[in-house]
Short mmCIF file of C-alpha atoms and ligand atoms in Angstrom, two decimals:
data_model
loop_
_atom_site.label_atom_id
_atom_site.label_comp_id
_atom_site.label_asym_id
_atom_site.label_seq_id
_atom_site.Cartn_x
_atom_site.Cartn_y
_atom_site.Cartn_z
CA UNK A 1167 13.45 33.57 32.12
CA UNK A 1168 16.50 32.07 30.81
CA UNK A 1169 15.47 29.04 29.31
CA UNK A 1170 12.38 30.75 27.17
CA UNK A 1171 14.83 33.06 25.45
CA UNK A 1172 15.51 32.88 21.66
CA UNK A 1173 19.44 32.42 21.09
CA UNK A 1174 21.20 31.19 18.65
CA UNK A 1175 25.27 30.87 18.73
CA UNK A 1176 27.50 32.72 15.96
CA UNK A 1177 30.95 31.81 15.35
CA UNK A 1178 30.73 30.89 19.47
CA UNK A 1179 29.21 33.81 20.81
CA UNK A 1180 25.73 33.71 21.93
CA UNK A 1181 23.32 35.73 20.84
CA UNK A 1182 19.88 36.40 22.21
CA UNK A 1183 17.04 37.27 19.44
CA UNK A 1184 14.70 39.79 20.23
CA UNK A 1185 11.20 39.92 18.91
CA UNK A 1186 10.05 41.49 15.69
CA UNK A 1187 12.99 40.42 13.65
CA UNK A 1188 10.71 38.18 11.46
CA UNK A 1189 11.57 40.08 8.28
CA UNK A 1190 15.02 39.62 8.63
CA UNK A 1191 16.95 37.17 6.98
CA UNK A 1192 20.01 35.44 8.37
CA UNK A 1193 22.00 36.85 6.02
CA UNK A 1194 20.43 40.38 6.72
CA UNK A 1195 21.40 39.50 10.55
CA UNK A 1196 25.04 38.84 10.13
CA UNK A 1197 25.56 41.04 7.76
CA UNK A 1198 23.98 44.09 10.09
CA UNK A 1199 26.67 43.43 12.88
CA UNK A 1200 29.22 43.52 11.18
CA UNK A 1201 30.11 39.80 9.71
CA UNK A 1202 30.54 41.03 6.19
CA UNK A 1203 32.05 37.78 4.89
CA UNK A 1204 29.08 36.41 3.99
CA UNK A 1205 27.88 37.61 0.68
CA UNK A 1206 24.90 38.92 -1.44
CA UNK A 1207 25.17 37.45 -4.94
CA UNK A 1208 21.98 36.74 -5.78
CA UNK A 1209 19.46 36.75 -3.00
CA UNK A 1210 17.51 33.92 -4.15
CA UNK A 1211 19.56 30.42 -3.25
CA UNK A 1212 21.33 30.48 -6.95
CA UNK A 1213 24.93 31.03 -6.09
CA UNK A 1214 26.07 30.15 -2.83
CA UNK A 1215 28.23 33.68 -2.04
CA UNK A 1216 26.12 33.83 1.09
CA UNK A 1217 26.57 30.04 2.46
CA UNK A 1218 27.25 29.57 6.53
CA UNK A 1219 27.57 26.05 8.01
CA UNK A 1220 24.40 25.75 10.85
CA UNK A 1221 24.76 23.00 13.55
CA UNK A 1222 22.05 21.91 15.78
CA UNK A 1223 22.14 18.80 18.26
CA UNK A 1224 20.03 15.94 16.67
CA UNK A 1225 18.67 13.79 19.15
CA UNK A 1226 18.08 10.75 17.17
CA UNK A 1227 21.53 10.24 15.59
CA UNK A 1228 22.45 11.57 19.31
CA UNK A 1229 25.17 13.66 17.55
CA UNK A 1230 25.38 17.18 16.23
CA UNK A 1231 24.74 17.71 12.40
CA UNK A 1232 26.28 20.33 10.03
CA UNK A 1233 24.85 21.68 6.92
CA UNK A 1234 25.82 24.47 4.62
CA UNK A 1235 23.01 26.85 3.88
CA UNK A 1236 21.63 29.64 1.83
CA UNK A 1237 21.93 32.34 4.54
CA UNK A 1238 20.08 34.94 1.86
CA UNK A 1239 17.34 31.61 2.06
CA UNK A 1240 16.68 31.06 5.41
CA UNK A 1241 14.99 33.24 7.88
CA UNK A 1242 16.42 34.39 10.57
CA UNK A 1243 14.79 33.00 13.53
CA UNK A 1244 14.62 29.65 11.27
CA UNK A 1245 17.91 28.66 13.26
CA UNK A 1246 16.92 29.74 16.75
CA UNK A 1247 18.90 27.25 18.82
CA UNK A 1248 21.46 26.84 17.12
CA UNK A 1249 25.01 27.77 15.83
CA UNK A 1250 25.96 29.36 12.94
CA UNK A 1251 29.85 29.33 11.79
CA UNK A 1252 30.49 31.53 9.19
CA UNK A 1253 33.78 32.61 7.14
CA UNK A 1254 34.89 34.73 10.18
CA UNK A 1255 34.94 31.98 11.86
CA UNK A 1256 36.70 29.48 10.52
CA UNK A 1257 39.96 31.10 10.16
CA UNK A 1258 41.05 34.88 9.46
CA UNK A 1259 44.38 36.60 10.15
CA UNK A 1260 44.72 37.28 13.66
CA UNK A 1261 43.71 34.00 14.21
CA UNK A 1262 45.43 32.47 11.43
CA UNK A 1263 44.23 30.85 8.26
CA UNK A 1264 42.42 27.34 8.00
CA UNK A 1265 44.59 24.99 6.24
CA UNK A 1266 41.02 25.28 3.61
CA UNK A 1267 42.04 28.94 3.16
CA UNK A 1268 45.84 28.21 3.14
CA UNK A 1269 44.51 25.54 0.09
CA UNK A 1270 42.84 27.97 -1.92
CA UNK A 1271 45.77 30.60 -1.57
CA UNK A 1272 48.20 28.56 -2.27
CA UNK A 1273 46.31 27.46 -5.29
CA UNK A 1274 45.29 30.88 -6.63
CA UNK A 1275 41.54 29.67 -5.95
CA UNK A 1276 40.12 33.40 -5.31
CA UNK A 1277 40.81 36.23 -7.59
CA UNK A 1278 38.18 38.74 -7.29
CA UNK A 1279 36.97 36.68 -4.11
CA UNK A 1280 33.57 37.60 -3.66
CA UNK A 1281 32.47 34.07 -3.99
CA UNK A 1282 35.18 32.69 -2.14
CA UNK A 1283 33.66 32.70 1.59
CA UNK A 1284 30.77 30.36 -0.11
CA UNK A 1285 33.22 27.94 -1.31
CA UNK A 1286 35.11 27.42 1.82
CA UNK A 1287 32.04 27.43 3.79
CA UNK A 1288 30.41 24.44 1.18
CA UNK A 1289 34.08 22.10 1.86
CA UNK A 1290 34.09 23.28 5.66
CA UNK A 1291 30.77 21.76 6.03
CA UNK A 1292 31.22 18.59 4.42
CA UNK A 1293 34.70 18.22 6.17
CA UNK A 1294 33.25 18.87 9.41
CA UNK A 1295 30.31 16.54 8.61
CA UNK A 1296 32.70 13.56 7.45
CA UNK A 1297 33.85 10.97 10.21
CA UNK A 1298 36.13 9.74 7.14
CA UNK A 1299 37.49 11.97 4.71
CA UNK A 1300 35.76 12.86 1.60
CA UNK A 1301 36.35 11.26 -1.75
CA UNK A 1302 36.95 13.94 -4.47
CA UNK A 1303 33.00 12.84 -5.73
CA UNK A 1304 31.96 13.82 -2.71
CA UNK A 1305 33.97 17.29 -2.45
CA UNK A 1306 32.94 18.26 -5.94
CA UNK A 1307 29.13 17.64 -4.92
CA UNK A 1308 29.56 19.54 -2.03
CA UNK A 1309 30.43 22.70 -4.08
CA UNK A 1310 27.32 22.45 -6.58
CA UNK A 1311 25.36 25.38 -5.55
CA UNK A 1312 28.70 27.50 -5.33
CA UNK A 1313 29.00 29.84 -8.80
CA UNK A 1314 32.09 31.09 -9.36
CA UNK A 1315 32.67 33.87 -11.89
CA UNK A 1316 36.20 34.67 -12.28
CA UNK A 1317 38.48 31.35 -11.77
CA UNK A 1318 36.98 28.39 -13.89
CA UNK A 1319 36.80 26.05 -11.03
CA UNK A 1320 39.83 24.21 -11.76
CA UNK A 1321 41.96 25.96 -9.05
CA UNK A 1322 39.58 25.95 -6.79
CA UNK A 1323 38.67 21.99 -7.05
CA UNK A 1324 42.84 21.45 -6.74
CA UNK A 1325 42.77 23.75 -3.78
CA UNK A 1326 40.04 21.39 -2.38
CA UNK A 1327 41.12 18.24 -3.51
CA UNK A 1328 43.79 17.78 -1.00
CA UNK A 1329 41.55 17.17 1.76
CA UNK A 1330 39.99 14.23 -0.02
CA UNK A 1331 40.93 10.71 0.79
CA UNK A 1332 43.83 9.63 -1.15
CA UNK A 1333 45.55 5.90 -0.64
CA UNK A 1334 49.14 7.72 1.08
CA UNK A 1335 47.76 8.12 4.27
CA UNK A 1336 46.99 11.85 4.08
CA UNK A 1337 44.86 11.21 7.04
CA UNK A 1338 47.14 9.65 9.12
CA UNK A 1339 45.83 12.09 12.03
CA UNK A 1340 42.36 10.77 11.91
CA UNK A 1341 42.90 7.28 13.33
CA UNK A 1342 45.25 8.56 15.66
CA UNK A 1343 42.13 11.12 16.88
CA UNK A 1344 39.48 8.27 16.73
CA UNK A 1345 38.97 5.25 18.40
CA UNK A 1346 41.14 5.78 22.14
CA UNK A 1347 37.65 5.90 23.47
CA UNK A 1348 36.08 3.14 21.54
CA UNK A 1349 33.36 4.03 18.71
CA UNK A 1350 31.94 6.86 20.58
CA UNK A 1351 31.07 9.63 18.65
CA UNK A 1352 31.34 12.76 20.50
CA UNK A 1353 28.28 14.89 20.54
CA UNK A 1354 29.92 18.12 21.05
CA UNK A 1355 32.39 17.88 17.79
CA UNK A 1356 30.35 14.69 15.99
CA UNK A 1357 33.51 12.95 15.72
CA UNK A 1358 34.94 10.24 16.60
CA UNK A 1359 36.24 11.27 19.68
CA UNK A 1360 38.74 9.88 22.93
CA UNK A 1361 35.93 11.52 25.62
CA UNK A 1362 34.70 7.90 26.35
CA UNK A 1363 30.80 7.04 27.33
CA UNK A 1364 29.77 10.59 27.92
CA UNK A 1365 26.59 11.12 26.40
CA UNK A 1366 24.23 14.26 26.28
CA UNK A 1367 23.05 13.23 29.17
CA UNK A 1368 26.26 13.76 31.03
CA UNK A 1369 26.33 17.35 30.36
CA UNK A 1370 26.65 18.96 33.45
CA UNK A 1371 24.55 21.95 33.35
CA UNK A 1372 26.68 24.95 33.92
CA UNK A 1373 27.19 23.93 30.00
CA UNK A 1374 30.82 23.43 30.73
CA UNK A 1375 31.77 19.97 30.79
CA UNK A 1376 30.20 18.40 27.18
CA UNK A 1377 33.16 16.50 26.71
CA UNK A 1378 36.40 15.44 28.74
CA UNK A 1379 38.34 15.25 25.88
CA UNK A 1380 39.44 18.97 23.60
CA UNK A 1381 38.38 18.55 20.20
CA UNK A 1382 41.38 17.95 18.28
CA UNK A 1383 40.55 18.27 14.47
CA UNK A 1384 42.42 17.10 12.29
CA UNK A 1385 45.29 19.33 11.13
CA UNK A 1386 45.99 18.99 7.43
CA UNK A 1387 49.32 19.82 7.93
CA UNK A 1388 50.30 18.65 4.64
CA UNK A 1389 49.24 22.14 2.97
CA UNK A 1390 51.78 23.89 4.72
CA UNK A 1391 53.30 22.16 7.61
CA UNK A 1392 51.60 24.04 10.22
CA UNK A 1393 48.79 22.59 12.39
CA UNK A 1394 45.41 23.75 13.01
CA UNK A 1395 44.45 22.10 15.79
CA UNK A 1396 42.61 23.45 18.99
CA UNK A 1397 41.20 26.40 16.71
CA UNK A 1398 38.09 24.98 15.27
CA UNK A 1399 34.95 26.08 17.06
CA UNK A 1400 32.99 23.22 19.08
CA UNK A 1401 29.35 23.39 18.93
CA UNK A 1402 28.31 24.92 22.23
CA UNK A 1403 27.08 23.10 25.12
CA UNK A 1404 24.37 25.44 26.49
CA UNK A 1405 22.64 24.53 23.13
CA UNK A 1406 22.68 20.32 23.62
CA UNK A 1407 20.52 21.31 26.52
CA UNK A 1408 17.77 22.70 24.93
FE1 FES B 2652 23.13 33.78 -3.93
FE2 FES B 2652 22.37 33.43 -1.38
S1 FES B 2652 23.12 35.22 -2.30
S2 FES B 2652 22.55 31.93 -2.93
FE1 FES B 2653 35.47 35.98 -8.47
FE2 FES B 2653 34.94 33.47 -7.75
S1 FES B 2653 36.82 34.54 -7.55
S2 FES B 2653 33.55 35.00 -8.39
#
């Protein structure tokens, strides 16, 4: 019944894995329905055209975790349970840009592109993973196993940069996002969040409840004056259950 199935969650849709898919790696998977984004460079965890951000709820730090992965790396039924964000999903046309995508435009940080769904997925990771924001360090590390043949890094590290912490209050949004509900640290968005004492435990189960509060990100408005908020994909509730 419902609870023994496989699922995972991609970009907020949930999907149920069948059996006999062993051979398959994630990449493979996306990339066979249609989420072309995600690249093939080189197939072996060398150059980060294929990276996704995976989520899963971790019970101990009684939050949800991010990390940005090797989709060519992992196998597919490696992230049963839990959600998978990938370029698609963090901003495209119709549903506009992410102010990272805005970044690297406006910087000229993709020319032939093929690498540039790796980088964006490497800074959306770490952005989504900071309470704080990132110090430059900290972005540049985050973009190690990225390769980039065409642009020489440089435009892509400005691009990047201006989400780092910077003394002019940059960030002014994330204290006024944080703190209304105390130190609680949501554990539907990780963040400090204004949804009070809920815990997991709170969840009611129809999954829809997590948290009283929307997710507001923050919207790095400075990149082009518009605001992203309200857009970003929360990790889903059915899967804090489990
Ligand atoms: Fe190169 Fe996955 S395709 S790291
Ligand atoms: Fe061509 Fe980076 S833009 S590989």
């Amino acid at each position: 019944e419902e609870s023994k199935e496989a699922i995972l969650y991609v970009n907020g849709v949930r999907k149920v894995l069948p059996d006999g898919l062993a051979h398959l790696t994630l990449l493979e998977y996306l990339r066979d329905f249609g989420l072309t984004g995600t690249k093939l460079g080189c197939g072996e965890g060398g150059c980060g055209a294929c990276t996704v951000m995976i989520s899963h709820y971790d019970r101990k730090l009684k939050k949800c975790v991010h990390y940005a992965v090797n989709a060519c790396l992992a196998p597919l039924y490696s992230v049963e349970g839990m959600h998978v964000i990938t370029v698609e999903g963090v901003g495209n046309h119709k549903r506009g840009l992410h102010p990272i995508q805005k970044s690297l435009e406006r910087y000229h940080g993709s020319q032939c592109g093929f690498c540039t769904p790796g980088f964006i997925m490497s800074l959306y990771a770490l952005l989504r993973s900071s309470q704080t924001p990132p110090t430059e360090e900290q972005i540049e590390e985050s973009l190690a196993g990225n390769l980039c043949r065409c642009t020489g890094y440089r435009p892509i590290v400005d691009a990047f940069r201006v989400f780092a912490k910077t003394d002019d209050a940059l960030y002014a949004d994330i204290s006024s996002l944080s703190l209304q509900g105390g130190e609680f640290v949501c554990p539907s968005t990780g963040k400090p969040c204004s949804c009070g004492s809920k815990t997991v435990n709170d969840i009611d189960t129809n999954g829809q409840s997590i948290c009283s509060a929307t997710y507001k990100p923050v919207s790095y408005s400075e990149v082009d004056g518009s605001t992203y908020t309200d857009k970003e994909l929360i990790f889903p509730p059915e899967l804090l259950l489990r």
